[in-house]
C-alpha cells in the first residue's frame, strides 16, 4: 500500500513539472504573456534594437580579416549584431542566402519579409552573426539569426540616357551613367559606369538625354545579361527624387 501511494505521488509531481515547462511564453505582471526565443529565455530583439548596436561589415575587409585569422574574427564578431549588404542567391521557407564575392550568409528573417523578396536582389540585413567558418578556396560562411531586412531600396545619382545604337560604346536602352561613387558595395565605380533602368517605368519617358537625376529603387544583379550592350546591374520600381 505504501509503495502504491509513493508511486501515485511521484506521477503527480512529474505531471506538474511537465505542465510548467516549455511553454515559450513568460507571464507579465498584468496577466499577459511575452513571446521568448526558444531555449534562451530572452525576448527576441527588434530590428531597431539590433541596428542601435550593430557593427557594419565592410565585406572586402571582413573577408581579408577571415583569411588572415579566422579565430580572431570569430572572437570579434560572433554573437554580435551585424549589418551586411549583398545579393540574394536563394530563397527558402525560413531563410534567404545572401552572397557577396566569397562571403555567404544564411539569413533567418521573418516570413512576411521573405515573401517580398526576389533572387538576385541587393539588400541590407541586420542580425546576430553565428557559426562563422572560413575556407581559403570557398570563402567565409555564417548564419545571421534573429535577422531582418533593414533596407531594400537604394539611392544612386547620375545622368539619364536612352541609347538605341549598337556600336558597343555603351549599354542599350534606358540607363543611368554614374556621376559619383555609389555606397553600394558591389559596385566598383572604376568598372561599372552604367546602371540599367526598368524602361517600363513611366517617369523615364519624361526625361531628356543628359538629365542629371537621383533615383531610388530596388537593385538587381543582371549578370546573366551582361553582354557588351547590356548593364551588369538594373534598378526597378524607380522613384525619381
PDB file of C-alpha atoms in Angstrom, residues 26-142:
ATOM      1  CA  UNK A  26       6.546  34.320 -19.823  1.00  0.00           C
ATOM      2  CA  UNK A  27       3.801  35.888 -17.713  1.00  0.00           C
ATOM      3  CA  UNK A  28       3.813  39.645 -17.158  1.00  0.00           C
ATOM      4  CA  UNK A  29       2.501  41.432 -14.065  1.00  0.00           C
ATOM      5  CA  UNK A  30      -0.642  42.447 -15.949  1.00  0.00           C
ATOM      6  CA  UNK A  31      -1.537  38.841 -16.721  1.00  0.00           C
ATOM      7  CA  UNK A  32      -0.433  38.961 -20.393  1.00  0.00           C
ATOM      8  CA  UNK A  33       2.451  36.987 -21.914  1.00  0.00           C
ATOM      9  CA  UNK A  34       5.520  37.878 -23.943  1.00  0.00           C
ATOM     10  CA  UNK A  35       6.979  35.522 -26.559  1.00  0.00           C
ATOM     11  CA  UNK A  36      10.566  34.494 -25.867  1.00  0.00           C
ATOM     12  CA  UNK A  37      13.204  32.917 -28.088  1.00  0.00           C
ATOM     13  CA  UNK A  38      13.254  29.133 -27.896  1.00  0.00           C
ATOM     14  CA  UNK A  39      15.770  27.675 -25.436  1.00  0.00           C
ATOM     15  CA  UNK A  40      17.162  31.093 -24.439  1.00  0.00           C
ATOM     16  CA  UNK A  41      14.511  32.558 -22.163  1.00  0.00           C
ATOM     17  CA  UNK A  42      15.178  36.029 -23.628  1.00  0.00           C
ATOM     18  CA  UNK A  43      12.805  38.266 -25.524  1.00  0.00           C
ATOM     19  CA  UNK A  44      13.506  38.455 -29.268  1.00  0.00           C
ATOM     20  CA  UNK A  45      15.226  41.707 -30.233  1.00  0.00           C
ATOM     21  CA  UNK A  46      13.510  44.083 -32.629  1.00  0.00           C
ATOM     22  CA  UNK A  47      15.174  45.432 -35.767  1.00  0.00           C
ATOM     23  CA  UNK A  48      15.642  48.869 -34.204  1.00  0.00           C
ATOM     24  CA  UNK A  49      17.294  47.327 -31.142  1.00  0.00           C
ATOM     25  CA  UNK A  50      19.721  45.395 -33.337  1.00  0.00           C
ATOM     26  CA  UNK A  51      20.516  48.421 -35.514  1.00  0.00           C
ATOM     27  CA  UNK A  52      21.276  50.564 -32.479  1.00  0.00           C
ATOM     28  CA  UNK A  53      24.276  48.402 -31.529  1.00  0.00           C
ATOM     29  CA  UNK A  54      25.169  46.624 -34.782  1.00  0.00           C
ATOM     30  CA  UNK A  55      28.603  46.511 -36.410  1.00  0.00           C
ATOM     31  CA  UNK A  56      28.500  47.437 -40.109  1.00  0.00           C
ATOM     32  CA  UNK A  57      30.625  44.969 -42.041  1.00  0.00           C
ATOM     33  CA  UNK A  58      32.786  46.110 -44.916  1.00  0.00           C
ATOM     34  CA  UNK A  59      32.602  42.895 -46.908  1.00  0.00           C
ATOM     35  CA  UNK A  60      36.043  43.111 -48.525  1.00  0.00           C
ATOM     36  CA  UNK A  61      37.769  43.985 -45.247  1.00  0.00           C
ATOM     37  CA  UNK A  62      35.841  41.281 -43.396  1.00  0.00           C
ATOM     38  CA  UNK A  63      36.910  38.617 -45.910  1.00  0.00           C
ATOM     39  CA  UNK A  64      40.509  39.760 -45.668  1.00  0.00           C
ATOM     40  CA  UNK A  65      40.343  39.503 -41.861  1.00  0.00           C
ATOM     41  CA  UNK A  66      38.877  35.987 -42.133  1.00  0.00           C
ATOM     42  CA  UNK A  67      41.691  34.849 -44.422  1.00  0.00           C
ATOM     43  CA  UNK A  68      44.266  36.260 -42.001  1.00  0.00           C
ATOM     44  CA  UNK A  69      42.953  34.929 -38.659  1.00  0.00           C
ATOM     45  CA  UNK A  70      39.520  33.316 -38.509  1.00  0.00           C
ATOM     46  CA  UNK A  71      39.849  32.695 -34.751  1.00  0.00           C
ATOM     47  CA  UNK A  72      40.250  36.409 -34.053  1.00  0.00           C
ATOM     48  CA  UNK A  73      37.369  37.335 -36.375  1.00  0.00           C
ATOM     49  CA  UNK A  74      35.138  34.764 -34.685  1.00  0.00           C
ATOM     50  CA  UNK A  75      36.022  36.227 -31.294  1.00  0.00           C
ATOM     51  CA  UNK A  76      35.372  39.805 -32.502  1.00  0.00           C
ATOM     52  CA  UNK A  77      32.079  39.253 -34.355  1.00  0.00           C
ATOM     53  CA  UNK A  78      30.263  36.047 -33.353  1.00  0.00           C
ATOM     54  CA  UNK A  79      27.283  36.589 -31.081  1.00  0.00           C
ATOM     55  CA  UNK A  80      27.104  40.277 -32.013  1.00  0.00           C
ATOM     56  CA  UNK A  81      24.581  42.108 -34.214  1.00  0.00           C
ATOM     57  CA  UNK A  82      25.999  42.936 -37.660  1.00  0.00           C
ATOM     58  CA  UNK A  83      24.790  44.880 -40.713  1.00  0.00           C
ATOM     59  CA  UNK A  84      25.647  43.267 -44.057  1.00  0.00           C
ATOM     60  CA  UNK A  85      24.827  44.068 -47.696  1.00  0.00           C
ATOM     61  CA  UNK A  86      24.730  41.654 -50.621  1.00  0.00           C
ATOM     62  CA  UNK A  87      22.712  39.841 -53.271  1.00  0.00           C
ATOM     63  CA  UNK A  88      20.155  37.083 -52.651  1.00  0.00           C
ATOM     64  CA  UNK A  89      21.209  33.794 -54.243  1.00  0.00           C
ATOM     65  CA  UNK A  90      18.484  31.574 -52.734  1.00  0.00           C
ATOM     66  CA  UNK A  91      15.108  31.981 -51.062  1.00  0.00           C
ATOM     67  CA  UNK A  92      13.960  29.219 -48.720  1.00  0.00           C
ATOM     68  CA  UNK A  93      10.857  28.982 -46.494  1.00  0.00           C
ATOM     69  CA  UNK A  94      12.628  30.103 -43.325  1.00  0.00           C
ATOM     70  CA  UNK A  95      15.715  31.954 -44.608  1.00  0.00           C
ATOM     71  CA  UNK A  96      17.500  33.522 -47.545  1.00  0.00           C
ATOM     72  CA  UNK A  97      21.093  33.060 -48.700  1.00  0.00           C
ATOM     73  CA  UNK A  98      22.984  36.318 -49.128  1.00  0.00           C
ATOM     74  CA  UNK A  99      26.254  36.494 -51.026  1.00  0.00           C
ATOM     75  CA  UNK A 100      28.966  38.985 -51.834  1.00  0.00           C
ATOM     76  CA  UNK A 101      32.080  37.698 -53.559  1.00  0.00           C
ATOM     77  CA  UNK A 102      33.310  34.909 -51.216  1.00  0.00           C
ATOM     78  CA  UNK A 103      31.005  35.782 -48.308  1.00  0.00           C
ATOM     79  CA  UNK A 104      27.924  33.548 -47.907  1.00  0.00           C
ATOM     80  CA  UNK A 105      25.274  34.064 -45.216  1.00  0.00           C
ATOM     81  CA  UNK A 106      22.170  32.112 -44.227  1.00  0.00           C
ATOM     82  CA  UNK A 107      19.886  34.922 -43.057  1.00  0.00           C
ATOM     83  CA  UNK A 108      16.880  33.947 -40.920  1.00  0.00           C
ATOM     84  CA  UNK A 109      14.320  36.719 -41.410  1.00  0.00           C
ATOM     85  CA  UNK A 110      10.532  36.850 -40.818  1.00  0.00           C
ATOM     86  CA  UNK A 111       8.325  35.120 -43.390  1.00  0.00           C
ATOM     87  CA  UNK A 112       6.496  38.367 -44.152  1.00  0.00           C
ATOM     88  CA  UNK A 113       9.807  39.810 -45.355  1.00  0.00           C
ATOM     89  CA  UNK A 114      10.892  36.698 -47.262  1.00  0.00           C
ATOM     90  CA  UNK A 115       7.795  36.694 -49.475  1.00  0.00           C
ATOM     91  CA  UNK A 116       8.503  40.273 -50.622  1.00  0.00           C
ATOM     92  CA  UNK A 117      11.983  39.482 -51.988  1.00  0.00           C
ATOM     93  CA  UNK A 118      13.363  38.021 -55.207  1.00  0.00           C
ATOM     94  CA  UNK A 119      16.568  36.223 -56.142  1.00  0.00           C
ATOM     95  CA  UNK A 120      19.497  38.413 -57.226  1.00  0.00           C
ATOM     96  CA  UNK A 121      18.026  41.404 -55.348  1.00  0.00           C
ATOM     97  CA  UNK A 122      20.530  43.578 -53.475  1.00  0.00           C
ATOM     98  CA  UNK A 123      19.546  44.234 -49.845  1.00  0.00           C
ATOM     99  CA  UNK A 124      20.875  45.221 -46.437  1.00  0.00           C
ATOM    100  CA  UNK A 125      20.214  42.931 -43.466  1.00  0.00           C
ATOM    101  CA  UNK A 126      20.873  43.089 -39.730  1.00  0.00           C
ATOM    102  CA  UNK A 127      21.131  40.130 -37.396  1.00  0.00           C
ATOM    103  CA  UNK A 128      23.294  38.228 -34.930  1.00  0.00           C
ATOM    104  CA  UNK A 129      26.339  36.589 -36.535  1.00  0.00           C
ATOM    105  CA  UNK A 130      26.737  32.889 -35.653  1.00  0.00           C
ATOM    106  CA  UNK A 131      28.584  29.749 -36.830  1.00  0.00           C
ATOM    107  CA  UNK A 132      31.367  31.525 -38.733  1.00  0.00           C
ATOM    108  CA  UNK A 133      33.711  29.306 -40.763  1.00  0.00           C
ATOM    109  CA  UNK A 134      36.312  30.021 -43.434  1.00  0.00           C
ATOM    110  CA  UNK A 135      37.864  28.045 -46.267  1.00  0.00           C
ATOM    111  CA  UNK A 136      40.631  29.532 -48.401  1.00  0.00           C
ATOM    112  CA  UNK A 137      39.052  28.182 -51.592  1.00  0.00           C
ATOM    113  CA  UNK A 138      35.340  28.714 -50.878  1.00  0.00           C
ATOM    114  CA  UNK A 139      35.358  31.783 -48.615  1.00  0.00           C
ATOM    115  CA  UNK A 140      33.523  32.686 -45.419  1.00  0.00           C
ATOM    116  CA  UNK A 141      30.227  31.136 -44.308  1.00  0.00           C
ATOM    117  CA  UNK A 142      27.989  32.155 -41.400  1.00  0.00           C
TER     118      UNK A 142
END
